[in-house]
Short mmCIF file of C-alpha atoms in Angstrom, two decimals:
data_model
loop_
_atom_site.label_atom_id
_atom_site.label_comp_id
_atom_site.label_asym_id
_atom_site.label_seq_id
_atom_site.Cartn_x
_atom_site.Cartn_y
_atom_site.Cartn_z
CA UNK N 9 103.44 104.33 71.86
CA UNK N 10 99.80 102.92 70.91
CA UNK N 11 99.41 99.48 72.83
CA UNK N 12 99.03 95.92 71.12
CA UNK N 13 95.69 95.80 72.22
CA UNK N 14 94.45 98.99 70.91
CA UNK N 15 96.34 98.19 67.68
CA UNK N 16 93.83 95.20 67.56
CA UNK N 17 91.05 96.66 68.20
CA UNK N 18 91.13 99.26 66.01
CA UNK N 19 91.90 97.10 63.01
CA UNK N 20 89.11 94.81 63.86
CA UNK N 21 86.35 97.34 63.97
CA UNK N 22 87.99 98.81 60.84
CA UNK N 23 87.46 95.19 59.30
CA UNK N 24 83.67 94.86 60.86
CA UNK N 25 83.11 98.74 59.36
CA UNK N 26 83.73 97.73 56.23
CA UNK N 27 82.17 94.38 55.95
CA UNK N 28 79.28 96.34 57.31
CA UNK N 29 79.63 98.86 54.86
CA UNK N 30 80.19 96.66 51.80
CA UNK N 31 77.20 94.27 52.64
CA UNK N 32 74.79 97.30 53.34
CA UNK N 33 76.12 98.51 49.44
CA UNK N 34 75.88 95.09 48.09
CA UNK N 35 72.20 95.00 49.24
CA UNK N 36 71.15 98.44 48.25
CA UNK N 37 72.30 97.63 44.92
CA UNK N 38 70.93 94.76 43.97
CA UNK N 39 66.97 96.25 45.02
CA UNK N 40 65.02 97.12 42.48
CA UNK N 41 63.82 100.96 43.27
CA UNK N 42 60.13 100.19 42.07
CA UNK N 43 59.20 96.77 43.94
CA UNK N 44 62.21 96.88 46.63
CA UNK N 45 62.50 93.48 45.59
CA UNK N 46 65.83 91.80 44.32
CA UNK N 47 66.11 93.30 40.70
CA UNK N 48 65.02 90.92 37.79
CA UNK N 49 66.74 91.79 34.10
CA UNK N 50 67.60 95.41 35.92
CA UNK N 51 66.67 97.93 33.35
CA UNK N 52 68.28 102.18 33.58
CA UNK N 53 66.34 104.95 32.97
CA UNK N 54 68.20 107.80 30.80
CA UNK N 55 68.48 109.21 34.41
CA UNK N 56 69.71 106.12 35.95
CA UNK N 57 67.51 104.79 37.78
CA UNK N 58 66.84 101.15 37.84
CA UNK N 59 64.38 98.62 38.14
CA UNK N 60 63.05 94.92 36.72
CA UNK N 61 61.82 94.96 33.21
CA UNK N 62 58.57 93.99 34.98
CA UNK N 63 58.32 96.69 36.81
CA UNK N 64 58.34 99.36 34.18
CA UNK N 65 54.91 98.76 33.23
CA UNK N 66 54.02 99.83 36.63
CA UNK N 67 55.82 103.50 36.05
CA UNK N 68 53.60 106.50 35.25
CA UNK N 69 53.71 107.95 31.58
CA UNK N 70 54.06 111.43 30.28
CA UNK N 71 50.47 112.69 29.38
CA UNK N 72 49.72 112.37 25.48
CA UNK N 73 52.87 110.36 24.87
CA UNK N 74 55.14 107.14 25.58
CA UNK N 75 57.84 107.89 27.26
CA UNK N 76 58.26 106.58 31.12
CA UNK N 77 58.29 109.38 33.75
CA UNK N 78 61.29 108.35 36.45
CA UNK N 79 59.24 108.41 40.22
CA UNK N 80 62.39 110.20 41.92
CA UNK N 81 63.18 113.05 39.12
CA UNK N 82 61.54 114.88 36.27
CA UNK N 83 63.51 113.16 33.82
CA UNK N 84 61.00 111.70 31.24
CA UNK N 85 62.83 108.55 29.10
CA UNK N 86 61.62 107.10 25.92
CA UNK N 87 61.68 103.80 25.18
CA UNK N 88 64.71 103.98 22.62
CA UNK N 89 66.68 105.41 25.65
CA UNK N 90 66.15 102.63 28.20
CA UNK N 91 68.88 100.14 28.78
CA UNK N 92 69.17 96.52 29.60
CA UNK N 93 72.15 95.85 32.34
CA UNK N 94 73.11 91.91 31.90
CA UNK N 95 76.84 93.01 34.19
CA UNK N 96 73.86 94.03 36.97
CA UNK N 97 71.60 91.08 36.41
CA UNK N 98 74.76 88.92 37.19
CA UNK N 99 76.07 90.79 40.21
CA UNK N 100 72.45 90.39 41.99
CA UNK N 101 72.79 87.02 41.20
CA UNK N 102 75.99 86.93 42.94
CA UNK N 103 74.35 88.43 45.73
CA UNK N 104 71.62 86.46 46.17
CA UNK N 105 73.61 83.40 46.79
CA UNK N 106 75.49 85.42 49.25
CA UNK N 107 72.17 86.58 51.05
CA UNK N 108 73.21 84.04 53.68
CA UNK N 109 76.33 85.46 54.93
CA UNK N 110 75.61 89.04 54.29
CA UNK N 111 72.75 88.28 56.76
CA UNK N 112 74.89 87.73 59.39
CA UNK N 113 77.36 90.32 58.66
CA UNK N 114 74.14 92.84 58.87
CA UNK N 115 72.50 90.99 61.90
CA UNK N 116 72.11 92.57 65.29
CA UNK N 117 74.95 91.59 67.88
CA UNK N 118 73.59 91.37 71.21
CA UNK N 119 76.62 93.06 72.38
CA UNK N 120 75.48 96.75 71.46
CA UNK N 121 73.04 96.36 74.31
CA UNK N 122 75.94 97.16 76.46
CA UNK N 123 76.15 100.56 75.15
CA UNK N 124 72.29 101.72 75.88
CA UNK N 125 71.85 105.03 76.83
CA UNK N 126 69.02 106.71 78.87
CA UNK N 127 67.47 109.00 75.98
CA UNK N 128 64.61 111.01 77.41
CA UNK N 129 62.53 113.80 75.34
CA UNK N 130 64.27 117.49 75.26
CA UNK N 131 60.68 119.76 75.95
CA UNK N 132 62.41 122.73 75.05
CA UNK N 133 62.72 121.29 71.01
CA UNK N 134 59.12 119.88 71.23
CA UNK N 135 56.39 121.44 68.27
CA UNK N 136 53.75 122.54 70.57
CA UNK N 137 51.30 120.21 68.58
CA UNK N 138 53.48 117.28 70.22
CA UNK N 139 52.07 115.98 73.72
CA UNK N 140 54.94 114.75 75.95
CA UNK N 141 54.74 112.33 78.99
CA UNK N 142 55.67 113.46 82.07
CA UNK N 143 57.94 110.75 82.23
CA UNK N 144 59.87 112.30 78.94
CA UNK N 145 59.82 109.11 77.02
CA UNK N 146 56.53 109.05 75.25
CA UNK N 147 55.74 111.58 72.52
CA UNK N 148 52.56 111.71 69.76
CA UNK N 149 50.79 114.25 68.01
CA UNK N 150 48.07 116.32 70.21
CA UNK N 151 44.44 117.90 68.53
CA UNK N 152 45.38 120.71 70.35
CA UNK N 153 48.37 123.85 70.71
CA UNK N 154 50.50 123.14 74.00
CA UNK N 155 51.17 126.03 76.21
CA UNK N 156 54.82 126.28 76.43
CA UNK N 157 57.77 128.46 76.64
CA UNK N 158 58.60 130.30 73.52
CA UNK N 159 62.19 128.93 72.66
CA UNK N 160 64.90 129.48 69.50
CA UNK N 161 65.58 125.15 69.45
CA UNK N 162 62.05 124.65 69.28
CA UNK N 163 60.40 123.18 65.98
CA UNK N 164 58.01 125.91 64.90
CA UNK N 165 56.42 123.70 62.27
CA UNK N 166 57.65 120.67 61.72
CA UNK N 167 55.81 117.63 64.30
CA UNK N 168 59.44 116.65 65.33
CA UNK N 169 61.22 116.44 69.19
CA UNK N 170 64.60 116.09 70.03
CA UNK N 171 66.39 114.13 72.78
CA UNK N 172 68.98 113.67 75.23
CA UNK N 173 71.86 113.42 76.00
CA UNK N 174 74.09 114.86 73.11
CA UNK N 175 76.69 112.70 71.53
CA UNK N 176 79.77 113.66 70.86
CA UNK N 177 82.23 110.63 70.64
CA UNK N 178 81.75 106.96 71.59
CA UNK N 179 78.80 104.53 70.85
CA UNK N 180 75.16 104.77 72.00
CA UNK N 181 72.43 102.50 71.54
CA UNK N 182 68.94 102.90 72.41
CA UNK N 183 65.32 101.66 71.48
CA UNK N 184 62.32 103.01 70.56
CA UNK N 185 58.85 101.55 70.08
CA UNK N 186 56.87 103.04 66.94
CA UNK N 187 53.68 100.52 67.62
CA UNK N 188 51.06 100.63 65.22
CA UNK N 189 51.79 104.41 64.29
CA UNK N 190 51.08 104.87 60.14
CA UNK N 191 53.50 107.51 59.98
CA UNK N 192 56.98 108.52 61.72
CA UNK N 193 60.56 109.23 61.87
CA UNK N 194 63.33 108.18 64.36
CA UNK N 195 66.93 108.59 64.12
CA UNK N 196 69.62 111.31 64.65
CA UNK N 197 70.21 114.64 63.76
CA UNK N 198 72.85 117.34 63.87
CA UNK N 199 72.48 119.46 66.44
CA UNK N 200 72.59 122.36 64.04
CA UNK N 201 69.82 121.20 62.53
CA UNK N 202 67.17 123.90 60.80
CA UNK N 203 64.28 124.26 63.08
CA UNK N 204 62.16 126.82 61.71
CA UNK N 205 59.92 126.70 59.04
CA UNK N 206 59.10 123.01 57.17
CA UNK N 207 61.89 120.50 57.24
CA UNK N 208 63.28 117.86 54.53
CA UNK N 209 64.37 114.85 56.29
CA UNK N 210 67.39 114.51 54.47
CA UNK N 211 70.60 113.09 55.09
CA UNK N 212 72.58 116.11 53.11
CA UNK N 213 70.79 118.32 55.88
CA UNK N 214 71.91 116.72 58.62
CA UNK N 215 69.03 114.16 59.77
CA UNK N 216 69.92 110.18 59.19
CA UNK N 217 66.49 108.62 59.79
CA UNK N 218 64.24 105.63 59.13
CA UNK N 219 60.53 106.30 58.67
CA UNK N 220 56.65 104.74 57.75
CA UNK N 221 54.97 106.19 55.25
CA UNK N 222 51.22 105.90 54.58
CA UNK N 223 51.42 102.78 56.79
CA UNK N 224 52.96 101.19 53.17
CA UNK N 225 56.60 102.20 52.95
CA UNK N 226 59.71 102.57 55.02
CA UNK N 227 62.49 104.68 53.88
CA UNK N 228 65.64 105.75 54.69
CA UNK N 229 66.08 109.87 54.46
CA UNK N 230 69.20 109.11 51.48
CA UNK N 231 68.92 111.79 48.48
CA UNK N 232 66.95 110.60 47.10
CA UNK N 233 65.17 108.62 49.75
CA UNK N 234 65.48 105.06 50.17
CA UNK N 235 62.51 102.58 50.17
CA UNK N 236 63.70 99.96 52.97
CA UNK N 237 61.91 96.26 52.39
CA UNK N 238 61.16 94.93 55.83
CA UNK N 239 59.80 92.16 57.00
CA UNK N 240 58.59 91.64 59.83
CA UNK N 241 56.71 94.79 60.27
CA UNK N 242 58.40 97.21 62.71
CA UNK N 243 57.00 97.41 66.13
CA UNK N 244 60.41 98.43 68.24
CA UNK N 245 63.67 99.46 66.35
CA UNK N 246 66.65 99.94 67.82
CA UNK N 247 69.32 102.36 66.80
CA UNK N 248 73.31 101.98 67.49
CA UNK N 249 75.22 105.21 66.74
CA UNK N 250 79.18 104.87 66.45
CA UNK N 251 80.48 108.25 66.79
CA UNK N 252 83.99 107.17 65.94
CA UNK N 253 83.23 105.19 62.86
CA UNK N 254 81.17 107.64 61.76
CA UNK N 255 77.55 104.83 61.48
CA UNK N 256 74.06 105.07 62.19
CA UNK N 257 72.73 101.47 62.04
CA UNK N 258 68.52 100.56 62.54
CA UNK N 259 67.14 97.05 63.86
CA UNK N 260 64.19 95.41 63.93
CA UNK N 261 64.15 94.59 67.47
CA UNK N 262 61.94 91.14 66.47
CA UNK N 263 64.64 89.10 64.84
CA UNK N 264 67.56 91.31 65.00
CA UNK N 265 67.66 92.23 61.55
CA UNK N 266 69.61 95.01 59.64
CA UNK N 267 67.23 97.40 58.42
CA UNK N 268 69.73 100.34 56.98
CA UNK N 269 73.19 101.45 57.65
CA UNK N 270 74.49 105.22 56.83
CA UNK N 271 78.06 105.43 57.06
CA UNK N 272 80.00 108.49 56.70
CA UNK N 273 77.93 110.77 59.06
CA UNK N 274 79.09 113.81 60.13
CA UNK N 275 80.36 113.63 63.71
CA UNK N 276 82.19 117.61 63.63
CA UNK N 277 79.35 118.48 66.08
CA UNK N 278 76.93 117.04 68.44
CA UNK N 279 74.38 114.86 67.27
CA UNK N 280 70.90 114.13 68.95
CA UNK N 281 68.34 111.54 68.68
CA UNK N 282 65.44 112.52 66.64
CA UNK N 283 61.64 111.48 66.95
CA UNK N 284 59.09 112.48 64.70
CA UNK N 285 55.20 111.12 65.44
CA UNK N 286 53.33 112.19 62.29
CA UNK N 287 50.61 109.68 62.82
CA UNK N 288 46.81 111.25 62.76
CA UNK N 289 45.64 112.41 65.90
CA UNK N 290 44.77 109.12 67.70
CA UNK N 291 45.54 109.42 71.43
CA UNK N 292 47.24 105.95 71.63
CA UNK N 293 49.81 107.00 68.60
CA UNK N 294 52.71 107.49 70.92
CA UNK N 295 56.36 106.81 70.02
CA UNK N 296 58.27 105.46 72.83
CA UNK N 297 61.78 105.44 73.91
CA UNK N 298 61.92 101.92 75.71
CA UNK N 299 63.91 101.72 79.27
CA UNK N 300 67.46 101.18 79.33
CA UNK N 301 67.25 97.14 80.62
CA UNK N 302 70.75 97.24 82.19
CA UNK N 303 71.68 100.75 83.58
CA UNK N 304 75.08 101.47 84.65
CA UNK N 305 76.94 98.78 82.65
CA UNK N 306 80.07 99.36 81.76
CA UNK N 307 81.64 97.10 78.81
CA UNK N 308 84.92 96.62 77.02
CA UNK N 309 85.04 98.45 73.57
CA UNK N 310 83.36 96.05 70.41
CA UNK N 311 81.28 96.39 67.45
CA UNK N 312 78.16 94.88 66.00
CA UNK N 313 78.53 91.43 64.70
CA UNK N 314 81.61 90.30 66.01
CA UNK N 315 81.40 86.82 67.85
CA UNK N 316 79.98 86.73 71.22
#
């Protein structure tokens, strides 16, 4: 027979899932894809995507002709085929006036802290253009070929590390400092994952990451990708990963706020942390797995953004 307690506890962190999961929906639905902003008299595409009826100006046209090329497909839409979405334009209102409490259902709990794991850099995965401390926790892009072992794990192409431990069950939290880095990628993998060759950060393939791009835009590896508004800029993010739940959530270690949720990840084999320092060649562009503040704590079970 299950106990009381666990009853309880498993129907709360149901609840907090799913408040999670409907706030992180609410938000991502009410951005417009083009300015990340909240979306102003939302407008579809024949393809569907959306954006403000500002913002369509701003969208690249076919060559010789009118019609609006969509930035995520090669789906070209006319003007007669573009559609005003009033039932949208209302529900973002809705959400805007609910930006206050979705805040704090989104907003980093304190109490994940508990759960920080010692993540240190797997070698044997390194790209041999990827310098590694000796220490295991610092990782950037080198000018020159390492000398390592030849292994079958290892990235052959692709700038990308793995690390350690593997997860299999529970929740793990952990934090990583990106600095001033202009590109990267952090997050978690499968450990499956394809390693030869070039690699898509994608979700469908098994990596749920958040990145920089151009030093302009963060994204989320969704298909198709995410662009992630975030304010202030990301220095350190932390990342909790809920095994049982079946969440990846990112942080903006700054102000504690939500910077993307996946939910339904595959947990039906290990997962790893991921790290990917794609920044030029400068020797101070390391990414950096921060110490674990509080080693060898050992908490009672809870979930981000319940009460403290």
């Amino acid at each position: 027979m299950l106990s009381l307690h666990f009853l309880i506890l498993v129907i709360t962190n149901s609840r907090q899932y799913m408040q999670t999961a409907m706030a992180e929906h609410f938000k991502e639905a009410s951005r417009c894809l083009t300015c990340l902003s909240y979306l102003n008299e939302p407008m579809h595409l024949i393809c569907g995507y959306v954006c403000c009826l500002q913002c369509l100006n701003s969208l690249q046209k076919e060559p010789h002709g009118e019609g609006f090329l969509c930035p995520l497909c090669p789906v070209v839409s006319q003007k007669s085929d573009i559609r005003a979405n009033p039932q949208l334009g209302e529900l973002v209102s809705k959400v805007k006036e609910l930006e206050p409490q979705l805040r704090v259902i989104l907003q980093m709990n304190r109490r994940m802290k508990k759960f920080q794991v010692d993540v240190t850099l797997d070698v044997d995965t390194a790209n041999n253009h990827l310098i590694i401390s000796d220490d295991l926790r610092n990782v950037r892009r080198g000018r020159f070929k390492q000398n390592r072992e030849e292994h079958a794990e290892r990235f052959s192409h692709a700038l990308c590390v793995l690390g350690s431990p593997r997860f299999t069950s529970g929740r793990h939290y952990w934090e990583v400092d990106v600095g001033t880095n202009k590109e990267w990628d952090v997050g978690v993998c499968r450990e499956s994952v394809n390693r030869q060759g070039k690699i898509l950060l994608s979700s469908e393939l098994g990596f749920w990451t958040v990145g920089l791009i151009n030093n302009q835009l963060y994204t989320a590896s969704t298909t198709p990708f995410t662009g992630l508004w975030v304010s202030p800029r990301l220095r350190q993010m932390g990342i909790f990963l809920d095994m049982d739940m079946g969440t990846v959530s990112f942080y903006n270690i700054s102000d504690g706020s939500h910077v993307f949720t996946f939910t339904k990840i595959s947990t039906m084999e290990p997962l790893r942390p991921f790290f990917s320092p794609v920044d030029d060649m400068n020797d101070q562009s390391f990414l950096s797995i921060c110490p674990v503040m509080n080693p060898g704590i050992v908490s009672p079970p809870n979930y981000p953004g319940q009460g403290e």
